[in-house]
GROMACS .gro file of C-alpha atoms in nm:
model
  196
    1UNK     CA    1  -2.915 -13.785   2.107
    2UNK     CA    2  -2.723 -13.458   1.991
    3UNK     CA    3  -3.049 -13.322   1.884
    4UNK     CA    4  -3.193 -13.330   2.225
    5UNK     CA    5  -2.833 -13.166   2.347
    6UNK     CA    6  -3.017 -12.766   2.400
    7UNK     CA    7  -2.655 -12.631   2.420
    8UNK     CA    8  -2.530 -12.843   2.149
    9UNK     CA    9  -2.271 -12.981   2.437
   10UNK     CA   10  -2.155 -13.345   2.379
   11UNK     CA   11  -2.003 -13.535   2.683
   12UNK     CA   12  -1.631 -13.539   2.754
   13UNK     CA   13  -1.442 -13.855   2.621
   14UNK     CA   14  -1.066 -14.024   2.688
   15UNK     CA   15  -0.886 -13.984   2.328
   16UNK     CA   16  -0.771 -14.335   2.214
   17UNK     CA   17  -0.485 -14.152   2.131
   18UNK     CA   18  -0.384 -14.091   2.464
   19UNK     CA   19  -0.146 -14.295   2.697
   20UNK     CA   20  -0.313 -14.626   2.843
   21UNK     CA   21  -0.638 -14.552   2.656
   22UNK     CA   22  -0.617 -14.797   2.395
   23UNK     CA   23  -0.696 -15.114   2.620
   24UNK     CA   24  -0.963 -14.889   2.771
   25UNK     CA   25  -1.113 -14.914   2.438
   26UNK     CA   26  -1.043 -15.227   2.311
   27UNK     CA   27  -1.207 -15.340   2.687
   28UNK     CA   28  -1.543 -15.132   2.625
   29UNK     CA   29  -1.584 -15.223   2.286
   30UNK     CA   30  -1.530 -15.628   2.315
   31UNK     CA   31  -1.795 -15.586   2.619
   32UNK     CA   32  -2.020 -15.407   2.446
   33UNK     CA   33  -2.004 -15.673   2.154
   34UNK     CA   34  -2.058 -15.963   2.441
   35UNK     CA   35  -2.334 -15.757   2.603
   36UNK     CA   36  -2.509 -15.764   2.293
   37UNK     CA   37  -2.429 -16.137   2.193
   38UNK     CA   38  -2.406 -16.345   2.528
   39UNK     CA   39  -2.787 -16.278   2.591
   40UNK     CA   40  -2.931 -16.501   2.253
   41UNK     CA   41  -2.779 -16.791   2.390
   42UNK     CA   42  -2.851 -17.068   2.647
   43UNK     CA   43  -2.715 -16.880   2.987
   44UNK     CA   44  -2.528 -17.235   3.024
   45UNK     CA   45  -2.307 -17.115   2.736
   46UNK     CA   46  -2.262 -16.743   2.823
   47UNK     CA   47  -1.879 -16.796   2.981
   48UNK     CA   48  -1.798 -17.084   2.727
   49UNK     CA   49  -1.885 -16.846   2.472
   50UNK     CA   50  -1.731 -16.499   2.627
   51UNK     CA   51  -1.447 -16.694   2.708
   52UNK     CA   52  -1.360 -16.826   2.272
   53UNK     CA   53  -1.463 -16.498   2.168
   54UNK     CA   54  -1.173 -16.302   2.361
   55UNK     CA   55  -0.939 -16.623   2.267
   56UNK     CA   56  -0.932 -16.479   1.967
   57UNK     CA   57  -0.765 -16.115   2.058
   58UNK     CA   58  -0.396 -16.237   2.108
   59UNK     CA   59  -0.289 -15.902   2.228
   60UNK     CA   60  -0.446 -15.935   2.546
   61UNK     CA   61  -0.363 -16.126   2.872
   62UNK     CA   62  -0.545 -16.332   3.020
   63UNK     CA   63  -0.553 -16.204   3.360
   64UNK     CA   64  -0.749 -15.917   3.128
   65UNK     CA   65  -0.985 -16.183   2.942
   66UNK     CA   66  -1.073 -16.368   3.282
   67UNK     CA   67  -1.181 -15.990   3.432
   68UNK     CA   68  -1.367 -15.897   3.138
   69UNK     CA   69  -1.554 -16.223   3.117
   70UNK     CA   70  -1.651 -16.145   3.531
   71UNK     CA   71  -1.787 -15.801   3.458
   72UNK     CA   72  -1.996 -15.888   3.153
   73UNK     CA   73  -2.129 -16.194   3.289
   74UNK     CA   74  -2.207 -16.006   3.676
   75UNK     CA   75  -2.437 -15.761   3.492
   76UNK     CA   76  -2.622 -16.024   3.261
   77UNK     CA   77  -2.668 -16.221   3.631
   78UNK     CA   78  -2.770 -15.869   3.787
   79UNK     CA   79  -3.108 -15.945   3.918
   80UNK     CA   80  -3.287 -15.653   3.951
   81UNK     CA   81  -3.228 -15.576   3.513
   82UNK     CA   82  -3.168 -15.981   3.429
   83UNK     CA   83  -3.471 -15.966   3.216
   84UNK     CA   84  -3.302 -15.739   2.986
   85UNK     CA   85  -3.107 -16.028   2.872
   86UNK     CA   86  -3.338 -16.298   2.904
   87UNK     CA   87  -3.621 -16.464   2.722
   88UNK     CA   88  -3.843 -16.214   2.507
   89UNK     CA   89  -3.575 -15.966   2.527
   90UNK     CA   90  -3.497 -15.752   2.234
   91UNK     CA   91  -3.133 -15.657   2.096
   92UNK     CA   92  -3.065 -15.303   1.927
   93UNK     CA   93  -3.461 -15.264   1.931
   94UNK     CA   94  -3.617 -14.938   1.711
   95UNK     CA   95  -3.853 -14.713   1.876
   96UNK     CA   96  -4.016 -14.481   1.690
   97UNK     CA   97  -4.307 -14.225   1.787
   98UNK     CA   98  -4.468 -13.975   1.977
   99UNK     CA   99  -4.478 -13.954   2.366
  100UNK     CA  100  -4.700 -13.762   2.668
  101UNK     CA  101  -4.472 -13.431   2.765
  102UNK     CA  102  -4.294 -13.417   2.466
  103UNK     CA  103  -4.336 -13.135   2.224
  104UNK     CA  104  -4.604 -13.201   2.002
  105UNK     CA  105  -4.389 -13.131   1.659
  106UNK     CA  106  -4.144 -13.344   1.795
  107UNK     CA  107  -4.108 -13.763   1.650
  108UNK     CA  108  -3.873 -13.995   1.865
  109UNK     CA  109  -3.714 -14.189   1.612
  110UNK     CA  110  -3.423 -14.370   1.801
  111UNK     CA  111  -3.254 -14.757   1.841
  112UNK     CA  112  -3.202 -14.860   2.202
  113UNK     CA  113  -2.955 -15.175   2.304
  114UNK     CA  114  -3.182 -15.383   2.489
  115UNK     CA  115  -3.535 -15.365   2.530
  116UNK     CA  116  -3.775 -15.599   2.724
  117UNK     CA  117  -4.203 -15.560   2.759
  118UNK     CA  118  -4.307 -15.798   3.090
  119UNK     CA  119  -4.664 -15.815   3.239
  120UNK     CA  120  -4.577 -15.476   3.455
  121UNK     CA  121  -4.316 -15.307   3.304
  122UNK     CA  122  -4.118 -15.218   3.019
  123UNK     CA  123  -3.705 -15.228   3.046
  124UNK     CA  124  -3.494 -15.011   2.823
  125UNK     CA  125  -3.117 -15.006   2.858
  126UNK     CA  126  -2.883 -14.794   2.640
  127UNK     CA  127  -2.512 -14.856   2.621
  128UNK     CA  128  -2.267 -14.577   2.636
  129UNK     CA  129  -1.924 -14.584   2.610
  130UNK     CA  130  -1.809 -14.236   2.796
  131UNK     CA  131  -1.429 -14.300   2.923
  132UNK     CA  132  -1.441 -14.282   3.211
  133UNK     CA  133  -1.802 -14.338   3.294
  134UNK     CA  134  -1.931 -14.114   3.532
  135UNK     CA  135  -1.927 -14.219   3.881
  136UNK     CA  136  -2.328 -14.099   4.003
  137UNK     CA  137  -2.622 -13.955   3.873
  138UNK     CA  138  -2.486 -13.613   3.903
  139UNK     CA  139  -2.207 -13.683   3.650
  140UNK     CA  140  -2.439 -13.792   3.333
  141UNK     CA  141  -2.418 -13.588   3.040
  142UNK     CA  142  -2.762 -13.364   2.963
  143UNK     CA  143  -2.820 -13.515   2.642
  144UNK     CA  144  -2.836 -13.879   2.782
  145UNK     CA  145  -3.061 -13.775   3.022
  146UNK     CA  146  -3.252 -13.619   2.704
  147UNK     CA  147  -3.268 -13.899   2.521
  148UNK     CA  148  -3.343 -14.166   2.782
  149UNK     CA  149  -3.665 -13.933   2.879
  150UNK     CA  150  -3.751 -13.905   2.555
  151UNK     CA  151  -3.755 -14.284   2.532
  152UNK     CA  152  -3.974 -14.319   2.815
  153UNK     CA  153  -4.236 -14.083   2.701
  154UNK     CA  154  -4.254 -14.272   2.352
  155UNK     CA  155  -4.294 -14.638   2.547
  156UNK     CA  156  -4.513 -14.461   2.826
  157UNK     CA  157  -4.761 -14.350   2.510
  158UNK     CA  158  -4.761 -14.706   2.368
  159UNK     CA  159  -4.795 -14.862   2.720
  160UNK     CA  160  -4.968 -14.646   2.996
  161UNK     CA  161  -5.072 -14.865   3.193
  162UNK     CA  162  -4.675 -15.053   3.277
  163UNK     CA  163  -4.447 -14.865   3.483
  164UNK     CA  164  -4.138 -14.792   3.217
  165UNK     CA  165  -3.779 -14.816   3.411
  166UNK     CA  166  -3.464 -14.644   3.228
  167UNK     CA  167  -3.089 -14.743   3.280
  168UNK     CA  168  -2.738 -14.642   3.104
  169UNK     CA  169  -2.474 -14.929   3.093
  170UNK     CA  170  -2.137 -14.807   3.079
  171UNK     CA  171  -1.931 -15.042   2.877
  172UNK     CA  172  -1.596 -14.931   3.053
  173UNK     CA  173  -1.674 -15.102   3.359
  174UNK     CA  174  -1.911 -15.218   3.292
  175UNK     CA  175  -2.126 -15.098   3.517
  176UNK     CA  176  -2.531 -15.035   3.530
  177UNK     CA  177  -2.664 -14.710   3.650
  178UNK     CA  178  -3.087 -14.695   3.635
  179UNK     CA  179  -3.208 -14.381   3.615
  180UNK     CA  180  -3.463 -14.259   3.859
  181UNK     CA  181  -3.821 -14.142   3.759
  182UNK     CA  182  -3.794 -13.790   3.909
  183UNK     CA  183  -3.461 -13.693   3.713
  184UNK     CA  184  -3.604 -13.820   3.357
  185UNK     CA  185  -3.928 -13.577   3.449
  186UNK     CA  186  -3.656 -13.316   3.527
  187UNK     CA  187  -3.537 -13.390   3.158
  188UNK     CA  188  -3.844 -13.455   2.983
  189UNK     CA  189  -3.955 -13.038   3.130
  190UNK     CA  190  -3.563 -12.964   2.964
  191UNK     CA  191  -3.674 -13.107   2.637
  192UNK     CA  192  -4.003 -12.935   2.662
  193UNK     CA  193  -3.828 -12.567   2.728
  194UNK     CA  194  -4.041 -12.565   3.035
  195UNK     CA  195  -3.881 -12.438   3.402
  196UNK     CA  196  -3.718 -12.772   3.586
   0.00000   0.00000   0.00000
């Protein structure tokens, strides 16, 4: 994504070094890993399974575990983006191409988390781990808006006629946050160097 940052800014992140951040971390990064896991097993097995993984990190309580296992397991059940994680759905997934309203010298070659193609639409969902995660729309870095609009053109080229729908999931949370059509056209004319 840093080569779709036009100001070369990155977002702002919470140091691990700093006071309190280190279960912050710890948190995002064992959700991310069951985020990425959970979804290529039975759904019967998802808490069993959440539930021995964090067993095995002694240093947290398990007040801590039990939350974490809620959070993950409320956005695999969230309906409107379960398909993500369901049947058919594809982990860490490559994209690679060229997309409508992109510049025409420029190649998307990029890895999203989860990807999923259904009879109407295609699903992409990117994880970031930003601490803290920014609260609305308003708050999301440039470049993530960059790079999830550059996504879309690529899977609009390779399927025009299925409506393509965008969302970050912020692993300190975690939380989902889908990203409407009309700000990823507001991106894709940033990428382009054309007036928003």
């Amino acid at each position: 994504p840093s080569a779709l940052a036009p100001d070369g800014s990155a977002p702002a992140t919470l140091s691990p070094l700093q006071p309190h951040a280190k279960l912050r971390f710890q948190r995002g990064r064992l959700i991310h890993e069951l985020l990425l896991r959970l979804p290529d097993l039975p759904e019967a097995q998802w808490e069993k399974q959440a539930h021995r993984r964090l067993a095995r990190e002694q240093d947290l309580e398990e007040d801590t575990r039990k939350q974490m296992v809620e959070a993950t397991l409320a956005v695999l059940r969230q309906p409107i983006f379960a398909p993500l994680f369901g049947p058919g759905s594809r982990a860490e997934a490559s994209i690679v191409g060229r997309g409508p309203g992109l510049p025409e010298d420029m190649v998307v070659n990029g890895s999203v988390d989860r990807l999923v193609v259904t009879e109407s639409e295609v699903m992409v969902l990117d994880f970031k781990t930003n601490r803290p995660p920014p609260q609305t729309l308003d708050g999301v870095a440039q470049v993530y808006l960059n790079q999830m609009a550059a996504y879309r053109a690529l899977l609009l080229g390779n399927w025009p006629d299925k409506k393509v729908r965008c969302a970050l999931l912020w692993t300190d949370g975690p939380r989902l946050m889908e990203l409407p059509d009309q700000i990823l056209d507001d991106a894709l004319r940033v990428i382009a160097g054309l007036p928003s």
